[in-house]
Coordinates of C-alpha atoms in Angstrom, one line a residue:
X1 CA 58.6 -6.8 32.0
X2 CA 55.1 -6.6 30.6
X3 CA 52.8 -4.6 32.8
X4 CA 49.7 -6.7 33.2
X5 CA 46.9 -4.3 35.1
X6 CA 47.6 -2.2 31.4
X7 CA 46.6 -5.4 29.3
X8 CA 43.4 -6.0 31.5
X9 CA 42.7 -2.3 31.5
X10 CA 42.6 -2.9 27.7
X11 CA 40.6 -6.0 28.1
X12 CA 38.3 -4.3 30.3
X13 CA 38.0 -1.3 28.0
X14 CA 37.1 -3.6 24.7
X15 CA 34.7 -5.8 26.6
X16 CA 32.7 -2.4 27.8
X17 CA 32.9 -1.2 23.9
X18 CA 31.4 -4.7 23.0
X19 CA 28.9 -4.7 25.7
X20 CA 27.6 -1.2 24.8
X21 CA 27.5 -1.8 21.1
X22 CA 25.6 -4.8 21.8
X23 CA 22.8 -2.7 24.0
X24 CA 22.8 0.0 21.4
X25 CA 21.8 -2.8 18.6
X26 CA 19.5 -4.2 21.1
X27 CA 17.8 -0.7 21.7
X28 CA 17.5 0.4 18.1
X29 CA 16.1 -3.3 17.0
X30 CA 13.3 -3.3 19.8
X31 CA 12.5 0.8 18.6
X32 CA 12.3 -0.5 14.9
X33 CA 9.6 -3.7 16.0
X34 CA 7.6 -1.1 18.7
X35 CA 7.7 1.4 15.4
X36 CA 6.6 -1.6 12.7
X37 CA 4.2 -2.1 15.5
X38 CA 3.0 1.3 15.9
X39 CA 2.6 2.2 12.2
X40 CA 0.7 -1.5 11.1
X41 CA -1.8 -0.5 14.2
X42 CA -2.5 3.1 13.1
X43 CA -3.1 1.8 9.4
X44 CA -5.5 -1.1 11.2
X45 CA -7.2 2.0 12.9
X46 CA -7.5 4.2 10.0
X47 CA -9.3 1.1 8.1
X48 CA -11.6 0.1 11.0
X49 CA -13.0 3.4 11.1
X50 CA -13.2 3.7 7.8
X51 CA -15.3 0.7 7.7
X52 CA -17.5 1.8 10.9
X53 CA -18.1 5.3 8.1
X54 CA -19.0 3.5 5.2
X55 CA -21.1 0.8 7.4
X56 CA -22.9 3.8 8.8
X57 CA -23.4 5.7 5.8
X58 CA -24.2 3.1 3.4
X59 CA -26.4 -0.4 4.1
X60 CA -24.0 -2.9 3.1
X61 CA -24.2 -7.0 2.8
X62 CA -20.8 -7.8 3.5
X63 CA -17.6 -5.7 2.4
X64 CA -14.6 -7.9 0.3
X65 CA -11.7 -5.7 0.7
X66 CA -10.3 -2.9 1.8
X67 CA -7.3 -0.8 0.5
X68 CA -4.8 2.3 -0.1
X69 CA -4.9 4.5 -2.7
X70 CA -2.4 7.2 -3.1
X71 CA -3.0 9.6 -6.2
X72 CA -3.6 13.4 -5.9
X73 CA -5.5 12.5 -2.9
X74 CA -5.3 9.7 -0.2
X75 CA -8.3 7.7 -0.5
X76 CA -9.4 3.8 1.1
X77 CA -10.8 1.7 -1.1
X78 CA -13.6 -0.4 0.0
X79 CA -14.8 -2.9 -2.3
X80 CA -18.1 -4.5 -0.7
X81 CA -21.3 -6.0 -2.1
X82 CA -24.6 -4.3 -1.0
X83 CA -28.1 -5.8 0.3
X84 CA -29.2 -6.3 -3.5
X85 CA -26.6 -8.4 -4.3
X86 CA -24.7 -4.8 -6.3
X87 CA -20.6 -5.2 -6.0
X88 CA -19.3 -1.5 -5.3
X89 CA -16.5 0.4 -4.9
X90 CA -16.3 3.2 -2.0
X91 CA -13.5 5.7 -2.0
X92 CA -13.2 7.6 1.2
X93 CA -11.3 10.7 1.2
X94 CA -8.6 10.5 4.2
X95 CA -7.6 14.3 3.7
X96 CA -10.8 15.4 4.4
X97 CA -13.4 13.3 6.6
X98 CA -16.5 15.9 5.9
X99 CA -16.1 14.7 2.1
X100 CA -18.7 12.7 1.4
X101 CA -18.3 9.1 0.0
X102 CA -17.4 8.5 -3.5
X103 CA -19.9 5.3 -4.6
X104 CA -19.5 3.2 -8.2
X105 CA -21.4 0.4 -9.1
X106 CA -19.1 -2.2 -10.5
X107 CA -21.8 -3.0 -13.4
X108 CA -21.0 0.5 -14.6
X109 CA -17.8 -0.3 -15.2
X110 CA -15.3 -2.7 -17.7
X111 CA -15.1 -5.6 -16.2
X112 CA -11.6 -5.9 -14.6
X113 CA -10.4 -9.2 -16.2
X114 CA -11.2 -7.9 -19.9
X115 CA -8.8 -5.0 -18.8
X116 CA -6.5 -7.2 -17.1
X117 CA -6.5 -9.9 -20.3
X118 CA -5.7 -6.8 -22.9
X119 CA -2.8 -5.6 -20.6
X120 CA -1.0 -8.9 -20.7
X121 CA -1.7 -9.1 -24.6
X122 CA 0.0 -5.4 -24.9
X123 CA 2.5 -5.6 -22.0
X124 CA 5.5 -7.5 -21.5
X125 CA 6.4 -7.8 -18.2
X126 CA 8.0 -10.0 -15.4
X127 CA 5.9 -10.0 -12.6
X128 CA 2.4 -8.2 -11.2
X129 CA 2.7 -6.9 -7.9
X130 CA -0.7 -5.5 -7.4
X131 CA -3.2 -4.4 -8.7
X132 CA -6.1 -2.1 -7.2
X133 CA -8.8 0.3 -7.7
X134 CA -7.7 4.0 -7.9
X135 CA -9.7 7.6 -8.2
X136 CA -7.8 10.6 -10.3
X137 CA -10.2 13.6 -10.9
X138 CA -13.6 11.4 -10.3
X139 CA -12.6 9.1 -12.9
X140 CA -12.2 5.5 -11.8
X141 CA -9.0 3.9 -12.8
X142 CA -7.6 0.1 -12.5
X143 CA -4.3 0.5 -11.2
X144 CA -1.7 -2.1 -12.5
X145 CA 2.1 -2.0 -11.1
X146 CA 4.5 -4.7 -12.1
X147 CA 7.7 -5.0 -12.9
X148 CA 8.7 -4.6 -16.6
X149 CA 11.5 -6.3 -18.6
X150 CA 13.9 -3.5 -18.1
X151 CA 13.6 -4.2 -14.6
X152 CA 11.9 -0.8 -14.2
X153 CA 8.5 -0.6 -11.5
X154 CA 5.9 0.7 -13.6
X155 CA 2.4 1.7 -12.9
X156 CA -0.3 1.9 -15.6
X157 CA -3.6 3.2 -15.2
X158 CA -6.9 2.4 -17.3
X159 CA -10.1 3.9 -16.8
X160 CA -12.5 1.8 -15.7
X161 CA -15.7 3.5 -17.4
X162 CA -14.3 2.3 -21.1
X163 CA -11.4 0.1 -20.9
X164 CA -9.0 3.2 -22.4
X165 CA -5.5 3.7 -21.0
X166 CA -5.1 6.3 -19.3
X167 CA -1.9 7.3 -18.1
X168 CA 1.6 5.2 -16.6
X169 CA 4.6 5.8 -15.2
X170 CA 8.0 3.6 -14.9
X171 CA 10.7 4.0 -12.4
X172 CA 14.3 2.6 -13.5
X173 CA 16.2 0.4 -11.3
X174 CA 19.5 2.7 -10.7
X175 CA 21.4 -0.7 -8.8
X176 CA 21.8 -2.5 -12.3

């Protein structure tokens, strides 16, 4: 005779696994949104008072864009335009906030489509994912990072001051 209180013992014990697996997903997905929430707000941060620095420091018009750059030292990026109608580029040092701002003029520099045009003549690639300004030892650089046709991330750097390459890197794709 089949002992039923052991089979709904069993039951009981799988249903309790289930349950609890099911609140442990539940926990770890709502720590990974409050986290992605968390991180996206201190980056928001970081660029607001970045652009409250740079709007006190400097009298700007209007400011276009503001970005990331990650060389040998963590800088934003502000592109903006000033009250004479002058585009610029702003690097602010995020190591060190006493550092002071790092100011271009953008009609100092080659213009970014005759670099960007001359890449795409030399390069062959698959697909652009960004590009940006960058700063590597107080020289400007355009920052190009694509993906090449080995499948490899690569990132290319020209200087902005003559056009000139300056230095890239590529990454190969280990999953192929």
């Amino acid at each position: 005779m089949i002992n039923h209180t052991d089979q709904s013992i069993k039951i009981n014990r799988l249903k309790i696994f289930i349950g609890l697996f099911i609140v442990i997903v539940v926990m770890l997905l709502a720590y990974c949104i409050y986290l992605y929430q968390y991180i996206n707000q201190s980056k928001a941060d970081m660029f607001e008072n970045t652009l409250a620095r740079v709007n006190n420091e400097l009298k700007l018009d209007s400011i276009k864009q503001i970005s990331r750059y990650h060389g040998t030292v963590f800088y934003h990026v502000v592109e903006a335009e000033t009250k004479d109608n002058e585009a610029i580029v702003v690097f602010v040092d995020q190591t060190d906030e006493l550092k002071d701002l790092i100011v271009y003029s953008k009609s100092d520099w080659i213009a970014d489509n005759d670099i960007i045009n001359q890449w795409k003549l030399d390069v062959n690639y698959q697909e652009i994912y960004h590009i940006q300004y960058g700063l590597r030892d107080d020289i400007p650089l355009l920052e190009i990072v694509y993906l090449d046709q080995n499948n490899r991330l690569s990132y290319d750097y020209y200087r902005l001051e003559n056009g000139e390459y300056d230095s890239g890197i590529s990454f190969a794709n280990k999953s192929n």
